[in-house]
mmCIF file of C-alpha atoms and ligand atoms in Angstrom:
data_model
loop_
_atom_site.group_PDB
_atom_site.id
_atom_site.type_symbol
_atom_site.label_atom_id
_atom_site.label_comp_id
_atom_site.label_asym_id
_atom_site.label_seq_id
_atom_site.Cartn_x
_atom_site.Cartn_y
_atom_site.Cartn_z
ATOM 1 C CA MET A 1 0.099 0.505 0.115
ATOM 2 C CA LYS A 2 1.502 3.104 -0.646
ATOM 3 C CA PRO A 3 1.199 6.980 1.455
ATOM 4 C CA ARG A 4 -1.062 8.626 0.074
ATOM 5 C CA GLU A 5 0.178 11.991 -0.726
ATOM 6 C CA ILE A 6 -0.943 14.880 1.263
ATOM 7 C CA ILE A 7 0.975 17.814 -0.552
ATOM 8 C CA PRO A 8 5.134 17.143 -2.152
ATOM 9 C CA ASP A 9 6.946 14.936 0.597
ATOM 10 C CA VAL A 10 4.307 14.692 3.356
ATOM 11 C CA HIS A 11 2.116 12.007 2.921
ATOM 12 C CA TYR A 12 -0.394 9.970 5.008
ATOM 13 C CA VAL A 13 0.189 6.803 6.133
ATOM 14 C CA GLY A 14 -2.673 6.754 9.358
ATOM 15 C CA ALA A 15 -5.810 4.148 9.607
ATOM 16 C CA PRO A 16 -9.669 5.119 9.350
ATOM 17 C CA ASP A 17 -11.769 3.112 12.183
ATOM 18 C CA PHE A 18 -14.862 2.609 10.894
ATOM 19 C CA ASP A 19 -16.422 0.168 13.780
ATOM 20 C CA ARG A 20 -15.334 1.907 17.457
ATOM 21 C CA ARG A 21 -18.085 2.770 19.320
ATOM 22 C CA LEU A 22 -16.204 3.836 22.106
ATOM 23 C CA PHE A 23 -13.379 5.850 23.036
ATOM 24 C CA ASP A 24 -11.992 5.189 26.717
ATOM 25 C CA ALA A 25 -14.604 2.983 27.581
ATOM 26 C CA LEU A 26 -16.382 6.462 28.106
ATOM 27 C CA ILE A 27 -16.689 8.503 24.870
ATOM 28 C CA PRO A 28 -19.270 7.296 22.468
ATOM 29 C CA LEU A 29 -18.162 7.627 19.014
ATOM 30 C CA PRO A 30 -20.773 7.683 16.215
ATOM 31 C CA ASP A 31 -19.094 8.464 13.599
ATOM 32 C CA GLY A 32 -15.904 5.756 14.425
ATOM 33 C CA THR A 33 -12.632 7.891 14.390
ATOM 34 C CA SER A 34 -8.572 7.815 12.479
ATOM 35 C CA TYR A 35 -5.443 7.565 13.960
ATOM 36 C CA ASN A 36 -3.102 9.966 11.724
ATOM 37 C CA SER A 37 0.034 9.397 10.930
ATOM 38 C CA TYR A 38 2.602 11.487 8.922
ATOM 39 C CA LEU A 39 5.766 10.504 7.185
ATOM 40 C CA VAL A 40 7.701 14.165 6.254
ATOM 41 C CA ARG A 41 10.503 13.072 3.722
ATOM 42 C CA GLY A 42 13.184 15.682 3.844
ATOM 43 C CA ARG A 43 16.084 15.831 1.155
ATOM 44 C CA ASP A 44 18.663 13.511 3.896
ATOM 45 C CA LYS A 45 16.217 12.233 6.406
ATOM 46 C CA THR A 46 12.766 10.761 6.924
ATOM 47 C CA ALA A 47 10.332 11.586 9.951
ATOM 48 C CA LEU A 48 7.329 9.733 11.063
ATOM 49 C CA ILE A 49 4.283 11.480 13.003
ATOM 50 C CA ASP A 50 2.937 9.273 15.093
ATOM 51 C CA ALA A 51 2.264 5.740 15.298
ATOM 52 C CA VAL A 52 -1.092 5.150 15.863
ATOM 53 C CA GLU A 53 -3.393 2.641 17.445
ATOM 54 C CA PRO A 54 -1.993 -1.063 18.251
ATOM 55 C CA MET A 55 -4.911 -2.137 16.783
ATOM 56 C CA LYS A 56 -4.563 -0.686 13.784
ATOM 57 C CA LEU A 57 -0.822 -1.055 13.221
ATOM 58 C CA ASP A 58 -1.279 -3.500 10.595
ATOM 59 C CA VAL A 59 -2.184 -0.693 8.130
ATOM 60 C CA LEU A 60 1.007 1.032 9.058
ATOM 61 C CA LYS A 61 2.676 -1.474 8.663
ATOM 62 C CA ALA A 62 1.343 -2.140 5.409
ATOM 63 C CA TYR A 63 1.982 1.926 4.336
ATOM 64 C CA LEU A 64 5.855 1.291 5.591
ATOM 65 C CA ALA A 65 6.360 -1.497 3.378
ATOM 66 C CA GLU A 66 7.966 0.087 1.185
ATOM 67 C CA VAL A 67 9.568 2.709 2.727
ATOM 68 C CA PRO A 68 13.259 2.359 3.226
ATOM 69 C CA LYS A 69 14.622 4.309 5.954
ATOM 70 C CA VAL A 70 12.684 6.383 8.793
ATOM 71 C CA ASP A 71 15.223 8.592 10.148
ATOM 72 C CA PHE A 72 12.719 10.067 13.761
ATOM 73 C CA LEU A 73 9.687 8.967 15.403
ATOM 74 C CA ILE A 74 8.248 12.052 16.702
ATOM 75 C CA SER A 75 6.029 11.146 19.094
ATOM 76 C CA HIS A 76 3.667 13.960 19.827
ATOM 77 C CA HIS A 77 1.395 12.371 22.915
ATOM 78 C CA THR A 78 1.835 9.087 24.704
ATOM 79 C CA GLU A 79 -2.050 8.320 24.793
ATOM 80 C CA GLN A 80 -1.526 4.545 23.080
ATOM 81 C CA ASP A 81 -3.823 5.527 19.688
ATOM 82 C CA HIS A 82 -0.804 7.470 18.344
ATOM 83 C CA SER A 83 2.019 6.066 20.458
ATOM 84 C CA GLY A 84 1.056 2.397 20.787
ATOM 85 C CA GLY A 85 3.033 1.491 17.327
ATOM 86 C CA ILE A 86 6.707 2.996 18.857
ATOM 87 C CA PRO A 87 8.136 -0.246 19.479
ATOM 88 C CA TRP A 88 7.369 -2.017 15.881
ATOM 89 C CA VAL A 89 8.896 0.926 14.863
ATOM 90 C CA LEU A 90 11.795 0.816 16.666
ATOM 91 C CA ALA A 91 11.882 -3.031 15.863
ATOM 92 C CA ARG A 92 11.388 -2.509 12.214
ATOM 93 C CA PHE A 93 13.629 1.056 11.516
ATOM 94 C CA PRO A 94 16.746 0.031 13.717
ATOM 95 C CA GLY A 95 18.247 3.350 15.034
ATOM 96 C CA VAL A 96 15.095 5.262 14.365
ATOM 97 C CA GLN A 97 14.944 8.177 17.622
ATOM 98 C CA VAL A 98 11.971 8.760 18.732
ATOM 99 C CA LEU A 99 12.059 12.606 19.696
ATOM 100 C CA SER A 100 9.245 13.758 21.946
ATOM 101 C CA SER A 101 8.607 16.456 25.007
ATOM 102 C CA GLU A 102 10.631 16.621 28.143
ATOM 103 C CA PRO A 103 7.598 15.307 29.796
ATOM 104 C CA ALA A 104 7.028 12.651 27.561
ATOM 105 C CA LYS A 105 10.016 11.506 27.809
ATOM 106 C CA SER A 106 9.372 9.874 30.914
ATOM 107 C CA MET A 107 5.567 8.161 30.063
ATOM 108 C CA LEU A 108 6.758 6.967 27.402
ATOM 109 C CA VAL A 109 8.696 5.160 29.424
ATOM 110 C CA ASP A 110 5.965 4.738 31.853
ATOM 111 C CA HIS A 111 3.486 3.415 29.371
ATOM 112 C CA LEU A 112 5.207 1.522 26.661
ATOM 113 C CA GLY A 113 8.296 -0.109 28.192
ATOM 114 C CA LEU A 114 9.862 1.811 25.540
ATOM 115 C CA ASP A 115 14.048 2.085 26.311
ATOM 116 C CA ALA A 116 15.003 5.739 27.587
ATOM 117 C CA ALA A 117 17.927 5.524 25.230
ATOM 118 C CA ALA A 118 15.910 5.471 22.209
ATOM 119 C CA ILE A 119 14.660 8.986 22.804
ATOM 120 C CA ARG A 120 15.357 12.459 22.525
ATOM 121 C CA SER A 121 13.507 15.153 24.266
ATOM 122 C CA VAL A 122 13.666 18.266 21.376
ATOM 123 C CA ALA A 123 12.579 21.728 23.249
ATOM 124 C CA ASP A 124 9.750 23.994 22.956
ATOM 125 C CA GLY A 125 10.820 25.485 19.431
ATOM 126 C CA GLU A 126 13.139 23.575 18.684
ATOM 127 C CA ARG A 127 14.142 23.000 14.851
ATOM 128 C CA LEU A 128 15.129 19.882 13.101
ATOM 129 C CA ASP A 129 16.403 19.702 9.179
ATOM 130 C CA LEU A 130 15.085 17.507 6.630
ATOM 131 C CA GLY A 131 16.916 18.547 4.335
ATOM 132 C CA GLY A 132 14.629 21.461 2.721
ATOM 133 C CA LYS A 133 11.514 20.627 4.991
ATOM 134 C CA THR A 134 11.711 22.137 8.384
ATOM 135 C CA LEU A 135 10.417 20.581 11.411
ATOM 136 C CA ARG A 136 9.722 23.133 14.289
ATOM 137 C CA PHE A 137 8.439 21.924 17.322
ATOM 138 C CA ILE A 138 6.226 23.397 19.142
ATOM 139 C CA TYR A 139 4.706 22.490 23.338
ATOM 140 C CA THR A 140 1.107 22.526 23.636
ATOM 141 C CA PRO A 141 0.154 21.435 26.942
ATOM 142 C CA TRP A 142 -3.163 19.822 28.062
ATOM 143 C CA VAL A 143 -4.777 19.663 24.109
ATOM 144 C CA HIS A 144 -5.071 16.462 25.887
ATOM 145 C CA TRP A 145 -2.069 15.414 28.187
ATOM 146 C CA PRO A 146 0.591 17.695 30.238
ATOM 147 C CA GLU A 147 2.736 15.738 27.099
ATOM 148 C CA THR A 148 1.545 17.244 23.951
ATOM 149 C CA MET A 149 3.606 18.762 21.340
ATOM 150 C CA SER A 150 2.509 19.816 17.710
ATOM 151 C CA THR A 151 4.877 19.930 14.813
ATOM 152 C CA TYR A 152 4.755 23.373 12.433
ATOM 153 C CA LEU A 153 6.393 22.179 8.765
ATOM 154 C CA GLU A 154 7.820 25.691 8.011
ATOM 155 C CA GLU A 155 8.514 25.276 4.369
ATOM 156 C CA ASP A 156 4.958 23.956 3.177
ATOM 157 C CA LYS A 157 3.095 25.948 6.238
ATOM 158 C CA VAL A 158 1.596 22.831 7.971
ATOM 159 C CA LEU A 159 0.582 22.071 11.826
ATOM 160 C CA PHE A 160 1.078 18.769 13.022
ATOM 161 C CA SER A 161 -1.855 20.076 15.518
ATOM 162 C CA CYS A 162 -1.874 15.859 17.132
ATOM 163 C CA ASP A 163 -5.762 15.941 19.416
ATOM 164 C CA TRP A 164 -6.314 19.586 19.018
ATOM 165 C CA PHE A 165 -8.780 20.364 15.826
ATOM 166 C CA GLY A 166 -8.812 17.008 15.281
ATOM 167 C CA SER A 167 -12.578 15.392 15.153
ATOM 168 C CA HIS A 168 -13.448 11.354 15.710
ATOM 169 C CA ILE A 169 -14.275 10.767 12.073
ATOM 170 C CA ALA A 170 -13.808 7.420 9.918
ATOM 171 C CA GLN A 171 -12.700 8.398 6.499
ATOM 172 C CA THR A 172 -11.538 7.089 3.523
ATOM 173 C CA GLY A 173 -11.191 11.359 2.356
ATOM 174 C CA LEU A 174 -7.992 12.932 3.733
ATOM 175 C CA PHE A 175 -9.357 16.552 3.465
ATOM 176 C CA VAL A 176 -12.471 18.351 5.159
ATOM 177 C CA ASP A 177 -15.024 18.196 2.883
ATOM 178 C CA SER A 178 -16.175 21.927 3.785
ATOM 179 C CA ALA A 179 -15.782 23.886 7.572
ATOM 180 C CA ALA A 180 -19.692 23.833 8.249
ATOM 181 C CA SER A 181 -19.375 19.611 8.236
ATOM 182 C CA ILE A 182 -16.537 19.441 10.787
ATOM 183 C CA MET A 183 -17.430 21.572 13.238
ATOM 184 C CA ALA A 184 -19.770 19.565 15.391
ATOM 185 C CA GLU A 185 -17.924 16.591 15.212
ATOM 186 C CA ALA A 186 -14.533 18.881 16.093
ATOM 187 C CA LYS A 187 -16.989 20.350 18.806
ATOM 188 C CA ARG A 188 -18.282 17.079 20.049
ATOM 189 C CA TYR A 189 -14.254 15.951 20.116
ATOM 190 C CA TYR A 190 -12.856 19.117 21.954
ATOM 191 C CA ALA A 191 -16.014 19.229 24.793
ATOM 192 C CA GLU A 192 -14.249 15.363 25.597
ATOM 193 C CA ILE A 193 -11.175 16.160 26.498
ATOM 194 C CA MET A 194 -9.642 19.303 26.210
ATOM 195 C CA MET A 195 -13.147 21.429 27.619
ATOM 196 C CA PRO A 196 -11.681 20.915 31.627
ATOM 197 C CA PHE A 197 -7.875 22.908 30.064
ATOM 198 C CA ARG A 198 -10.203 25.863 28.520
ATOM 199 C CA LEU A 199 -7.679 28.497 29.830
ATOM 200 C CA ILE A 200 -4.306 26.669 28.818
ATOM 201 C CA VAL A 201 -5.939 25.874 25.217
ATOM 202 C CA GLN A 202 -6.683 29.798 25.171
ATOM 203 C CA LYS A 203 -2.941 30.100 25.614
ATOM 204 C CA ASN A 204 -1.681 27.483 23.028
ATOM 205 C CA LEU A 205 -4.116 29.531 20.345
ATOM 206 C CA ASP A 206 -2.000 32.646 21.237
ATOM 207 C CA LYS A 207 1.345 30.940 20.498
ATOM 208 C CA ILE A 208 0.149 29.653 16.939
ATOM 209 C CA LYS A 209 -1.558 33.157 16.578
ATOM 210 C CA ASP A 210 1.211 34.430 14.595
ATOM 211 C CA LEU A 211 2.099 31.084 12.668
ATOM 212 C CA GLU A 212 0.714 31.096 9.075
ATOM 213 C CA ILE A 213 -0.581 28.260 8.344
ATOM 214 C CA ARG A 214 -2.459 26.158 5.112
ATOM 215 C CA LEU A 215 -3.039 23.030 6.064
ATOM 216 C CA ILE A 216 -4.224 21.696 9.686
ATOM 217 C CA ALA A 217 -2.833 17.408 10.215
ATOM 218 C CA PRO A 218 -4.464 16.394 12.782
ATOM 219 C CA SER A 219 -4.081 13.129 14.717
ATOM 220 C CA HIS A 220 -7.862 12.563 14.621
ATOM 221 C CA GLY A 221 -10.287 13.319 11.167
ATOM 222 C CA PRO A 222 -9.812 14.819 8.108
ATOM 223 C CA ILE A 223 -7.398 17.360 7.546
ATOM 224 C CA HIS A 224 -8.406 20.981 7.762
ATOM 225 C CA ARG A 225 -7.137 23.448 4.019
ATOM 226 C CA ASP A 226 -9.339 26.173 6.174
ATOM 227 C CA PRO A 227 -7.769 26.385 9.055
ATOM 228 C CA GLN A 228 -8.589 29.579 10.572
ATOM 229 C CA SER A 229 -12.382 27.856 10.463
ATOM 230 C CA ILE A 230 -11.222 25.349 13.315
ATOM 231 C CA ILE A 231 -9.115 28.335 14.702
ATOM 232 C CA ARG A 232 -11.834 30.486 14.854
ATOM 233 C CA ALA A 233 -14.425 27.937 16.316
ATOM 234 C CA TYR A 234 -11.927 27.048 19.124
ATOM 235 C CA ARG A 235 -11.165 30.217 20.611
ATOM 236 C CA ASP A 236 -14.929 30.720 19.921
ATOM 237 C CA TRP A 237 -15.162 27.681 22.307
ATOM 238 C CA ALA A 238 -12.703 28.091 24.947
ATOM 239 C CA ASP A 239 -13.638 31.751 25.603
ATOM 240 C CA ASP A 240 -14.900 32.945 28.669
ATOM 241 C CA MET A 241 -18.471 34.231 27.509
ATOM 242 C CA PRO A 242 -20.746 31.498 27.450
ATOM 243 C CA HIS A 243 -24.139 31.424 24.985
ATOM 244 C CA ASN A 244 -27.662 32.396 25.872
ATOM 245 C CA THR A 245 -28.231 28.473 26.740
ATOM 246 C CA VAL A 246 -29.715 26.491 28.655
ATOM 247 C CA VAL A 247 -28.765 22.340 29.504
ATOM 248 C CA LEU A 248 -31.446 20.526 31.053
ATOM 249 C CA PRO A 249 -30.013 17.372 31.673
ATOM 250 C CA TRP A 250 -32.962 15.425 33.576
ATOM 251 C CA VAL A 251 -35.101 11.726 33.860
ATOM 252 C CA SER A 252 -38.579 11.009 35.218
ATOM 253 C CA MET A 253 -40.046 8.237 36.686
ATOM 254 C CA HIS A 254 -43.388 8.511 37.438
ATOM 255 C CA GLY A 255 -44.512 12.146 34.921
ATOM 256 C CA SER A 256 -43.686 14.223 38.191
ATOM 257 C CA THR A 257 -40.541 15.752 36.909
ATOM 258 C CA ALA A 258 -41.232 15.796 33.074
ATOM 259 C CA LEU A 259 -43.983 18.461 34.098
ATOM 260 C CA MET A 260 -41.218 20.980 35.839
ATOM 261 C CA VAL A 261 -38.899 20.372 32.200
ATOM 262 C CA GLU A 262 -41.726 20.483 30.180
ATOM 263 C CA ARG A 263 -42.806 24.063 31.906
ATOM 264 C CA LEU A 264 -38.913 25.270 32.408
ATOM 265 C CA VAL A 265 -38.395 24.328 28.488
ATOM 266 C CA GLY A 266 -42.023 26.266 27.497
ATOM 267 C CA ALA A 267 -40.905 29.404 30.334
ATOM 268 C CA LEU A 268 -37.239 30.024 28.835
ATOM 269 C CA THR A 269 -38.486 29.914 25.478
ATOM 270 C CA ALA A 270 -41.439 32.418 25.881
ATOM 271 C CA ARG A 271 -38.308 34.563 27.171
ATOM 272 C CA GLY A 272 -35.708 34.008 24.204
ATOM 273 C CA ILE A 273 -33.501 31.050 26.391
ATOM 274 C CA LYS A 274 -32.682 28.307 24.095
ATOM 275 C CA VAL A 275 -32.675 25.314 25.743
ATOM 276 C CA GLN A 276 -31.585 21.931 25.359
ATOM 277 C CA PRO A 277 -32.851 19.038 27.364
ATOM 278 C CA PHE A 278 -31.677 16.052 27.325
ATOM 279 C CA ASN A 279 -33.739 13.306 28.408
ATOM 280 C CA MET A 280 -30.859 11.186 30.145
ATOM 281 C CA ALA A 281 -32.492 7.308 30.195
ATOM 282 C CA THR A 282 -31.758 7.810 26.575
ATOM 283 C CA ALA A 283 -29.066 10.953 25.682
ATOM 284 C CA ASP A 284 -25.338 10.394 24.258
ATOM 285 C CA ILE A 285 -22.726 12.035 26.581
ATOM 286 C CA GLY A 286 -20.925 14.024 23.655
ATOM 287 C CA GLN A 287 -24.386 15.781 22.622
ATOM 288 C CA LEU A 288 -24.470 16.418 26.251
ATOM 289 C CA ALA A 289 -20.699 18.041 26.454
ATOM 290 C CA MET A 290 -20.893 19.255 23.203
ATOM 291 C CA THR A 291 -24.384 22.122 25.044
ATOM 292 C CA LEU A 292 -22.017 22.495 28.005
ATOM 293 C CA VAL A 293 -19.138 24.194 25.383
ATOM 294 C CA ASP A 294 -21.473 27.492 25.375
ATOM 295 C CA ALA A 295 -24.202 27.248 28.133
ATOM 296 C CA ALA A 296 -24.516 29.866 30.568
ATOM 297 C CA THR A 297 -26.777 27.678 32.655
ATOM 298 C CA LEU A 298 -27.005 24.633 34.054
ATOM 299 C CA VAL A 299 -30.494 23.030 36.128
ATOM 300 C CA VAL A 300 -30.696 18.793 36.473
ATOM 301 C CA ALA A 301 -33.919 18.106 36.928
ATOM 302 C CA ALA A 302 -34.520 14.495 39.088
ATOM 303 C CA PRO A 303 -36.396 12.533 40.738
ATOM 304 C CA THR A 304 -35.261 11.257 44.459
ATOM 305 C CA VAL A 305 -34.035 7.637 44.504
ATOM 306 C CA HIS A 306 -34.070 6.674 47.891
ATOM 307 C CA VAL A 307 -32.777 10.164 49.772
ATOM 308 C CA GLY A 308 -30.666 11.497 46.737
ATOM 309 C CA PRO A 309 -30.926 12.454 43.211
ATOM 310 C CA HIS A 310 -31.857 9.960 40.376
ATOM 311 C CA PRO A 311 -28.266 7.749 39.354
ATOM 312 C CA MET A 312 -29.034 8.546 35.700
ATOM 313 C CA VAL A 313 -28.733 12.606 36.326
ATOM 314 C CA PHE A 314 -26.343 12.708 39.271
ATOM 315 C CA ASN A 315 -24.328 10.990 36.148
ATOM 316 C CA ALA A 316 -24.895 14.169 34.415
ATOM 317 C CA VAL A 317 -23.717 16.124 37.188
ATOM 318 C CA ILE A 318 -20.512 14.237 37.862
ATOM 319 C CA LEU A 319 -19.664 14.432 34.408
ATOM 320 C CA ALA A 320 -20.188 18.462 34.097
ATOM 321 C CA ASN A 321 -17.599 18.576 37.546
ATOM 322 C CA ALA A 322 -15.464 16.798 35.166
ATOM 323 C CA LEU A 323 -15.684 18.503 31.981
ATOM 324 C CA ARG A 324 -15.705 22.541 33.704
ATOM 325 C CA PRO A 325 -17.501 24.351 31.434
ATOM 326 C CA LYS A 326 -17.967 28.130 31.825
ATOM 327 C CA VAL A 327 -21.469 28.063 32.653
ATOM 328 C CA ARG A 328 -22.283 30.444 34.981
ATOM 329 C CA PHE A 329 -25.528 29.420 37.024
ATOM 330 C CA ALA A 330 -27.285 26.362 38.110
ATOM 331 C CA SER A 331 -30.381 25.674 39.977
ATOM 332 C CA ILE A 332 -32.440 21.651 40.855
ATOM 333 C CA MET A 333 -35.643 20.600 39.579
ATOM 334 C CA GLY A 334 -37.284 17.882 40.770
ATOM 335 C CA SER A 335 -39.739 15.448 43.183
ATOM 336 C CA TYR A 336 -39.639 13.390 46.100
ATOM 337 C CA GLY A 337 -41.619 10.580 47.455
ATOM 338 C CA TRP A 338 -40.816 11.070 51.370
ATOM 339 C CA ALA A 339 -37.951 12.535 52.211
ATOM 340 C CA GLY A 340 -34.971 14.218 50.602
ATOM 341 C CA LYS A 341 -31.383 15.511 50.526
ATOM 342 C CA MET A 342 -31.651 16.223 46.551
ATOM 343 C CA VAL A 343 -30.239 19.768 46.414
ATOM 344 C CA ASP A 344 -27.774 18.966 49.107
ATOM 345 C CA ILE A 345 -26.516 16.402 47.314
ATOM 346 C CA VAL A 346 -26.164 17.639 43.795
ATOM 347 C CA LYS A 347 -24.634 20.986 45.223
ATOM 348 C CA ALA A 348 -21.787 19.034 46.787
ATOM 349 C CA ALA A 349 -21.061 16.697 43.535
ATOM 350 C CA MET A 350 -20.250 20.399 42.312
ATOM 351 C CA PRO A 351 -16.916 22.369 43.457
ATOM 352 C CA ASN A 352 -15.199 22.676 40.445
ATOM 353 C CA LEU A 353 -18.185 24.421 38.795
ATOM 354 C CA ARG A 354 -18.022 27.996 39.373
ATOM 355 C CA VAL A 355 -21.328 28.818 39.344
ATOM 356 C CA GLU A 356 -24.209 31.162 41.505
ATOM 357 C CA LEU A 357 -26.713 28.634 42.437
ATOM 358 C CA LEU A 358 -30.102 30.107 41.410
ATOM 359 C CA PRO A 359 -33.185 28.827 43.685
ATOM 360 C CA PRO A 360 -33.758 25.338 43.452
ATOM 361 C CA VAL A 361 -37.820 24.068 42.771
ATOM 362 C CA ILE A 362 -38.257 20.705 44.286
ATOM 363 C CA CYS A 363 -42.011 19.788 45.132
ATOM 364 C CA LYS A 364 -43.511 16.666 46.981
ATOM 365 C CA GLY A 365 -44.848 14.331 44.438
ATOM 366 C CA LEU A 366 -46.360 15.478 41.409
ATOM 367 C CA PRO A 367 -45.637 20.049 41.404
ATOM 368 C CA ARG A 368 -48.943 21.739 42.356
ATOM 369 C CA PRO A 369 -50.086 25.190 40.340
ATOM 370 C CA ALA A 370 -47.621 26.865 43.014
ATOM 371 C CA ASP A 371 -44.676 24.382 42.186
ATOM 372 C CA LEU A 372 -45.271 25.095 38.262
ATOM 373 C CA GLU A 373 -45.261 29.204 39.161
ATOM 374 C CA ALA A 374 -42.382 28.551 40.676
ATOM 375 C CA VAL A 375 -39.905 27.162 37.572
ATOM 376 C CA ASP A 376 -41.748 30.511 35.801
ATOM 377 C CA LYS A 377 -40.324 31.843 38.612
ATOM 378 C CA LEU A 378 -37.103 29.887 37.937
ATOM 379 C CA ALA A 379 -36.835 31.116 34.647
ATOM 380 C CA ASP A 380 -37.443 34.731 35.243
ATOM 381 C CA ALA A 381 -34.199 34.336 37.536
ATOM 382 C CA ILE A 382 -32.557 33.428 34.403
ATOM 383 C CA ALA A 383 -33.895 35.214 32.623
ATOM 384 C CA ALA A 384 -32.198 37.917 34.327
ATOM 385 C CA LYS A 385 -29.025 36.570 34.726
ATOM 386 C CA HIS A 386 -28.449 36.350 31.156
ATOM 387 C CA LYS A 387 -29.645 39.378 30.402
ATOM 388 C CA GLU A 388 -26.902 40.490 33.360
ATOM 389 C CA LEU A 389 -23.991 39.060 31.281
ATOM 390 C CA GLY A 390 -25.905 40.456 27.826
ATOM 391 C CA LEU A 391 -26.730 37.396 26.304
ATOM 392 C CA LEU A 392 -29.832 38.534 25.912
HETATM 393 FE FE1 FEO B 1 -6.446 10.930 20.658
HETATM 394 FE FE2 FEO B 1 -5.446 12.322 24.127
HETATM 395 O O1 FEO B 1 -4.870 10.535 22.137
#
């Protein structure tokens, strides 16, 4: 199998994975994914960028079958979907030198059992001349692990970005068909692994702002021919200002909480606020994560199970706390049968969210007119807060 040309002397040697449906045993992959690897050939030396997921190593092996020599293996990120094939590359091309960031060196030893002597750490900003192809290494921590770096190919203005700017899509084409088509997938990916490091994403964006970039070649999903579109989207997602949106994970056992959710959705809509409810009995948590990227307010709505919130909604609270979105306000709605500590339990489960808690609405059994009026008041409170932020 011949490496696929992207531009002269830069080839794709990665693997789509059409069948994978879960990443990290957690993240839904409705459209599969890909593990991208790239071969950059200079007059004198050849570099391989990343080494695919072990399950797809056969694809990399086939692409490299007729490649006589690889001098450098650039390891952007130690997570195994990019580094898993490195031991095979070391065996296939004796003498190949692994280049990584300084923090990655010990991680490659720990995670893959590599011999430290095979790894040379490169400095942030260091250049490597392959002979008419100059690679510049740029430390880009926390997109997605602390050791992650990117590589800029100076002559061709290609940014090999690893996880950031990537998307979980399996396709046979190498390039993004249109910027609009990629944004939902890229946002889903940002939400799931980069949102917790939003402030560092801003710093990484600042770091590349003066680079002239013609192509962004990430380690998952297609290559961007319109780099500024995805960079602008990242700026918006990482920005401190949320959108005029309420995210509403909920579940209902016997219909009481559902009545409150229906009332709140109507009341918020009437006040000009976009609301995205997620019935957690069936929701795609990737969609929930995407909505958390922009939302100004989080309202969780659940019936009481024993004394606490229904576990499916509680999972959404745990996820939001882990992803640390930029939400500014939160509230809680729900009903209970005979007793409950739902509000205390939910509040205690989201210490990472720097939110102002708006008055919860909790009722006993079926909501009565006064309870539904309290839901309207909650909508008023949310609208007032969104106005204060200039969102309404
Ligand atoms: Fe694609 Fe963080 O690994």
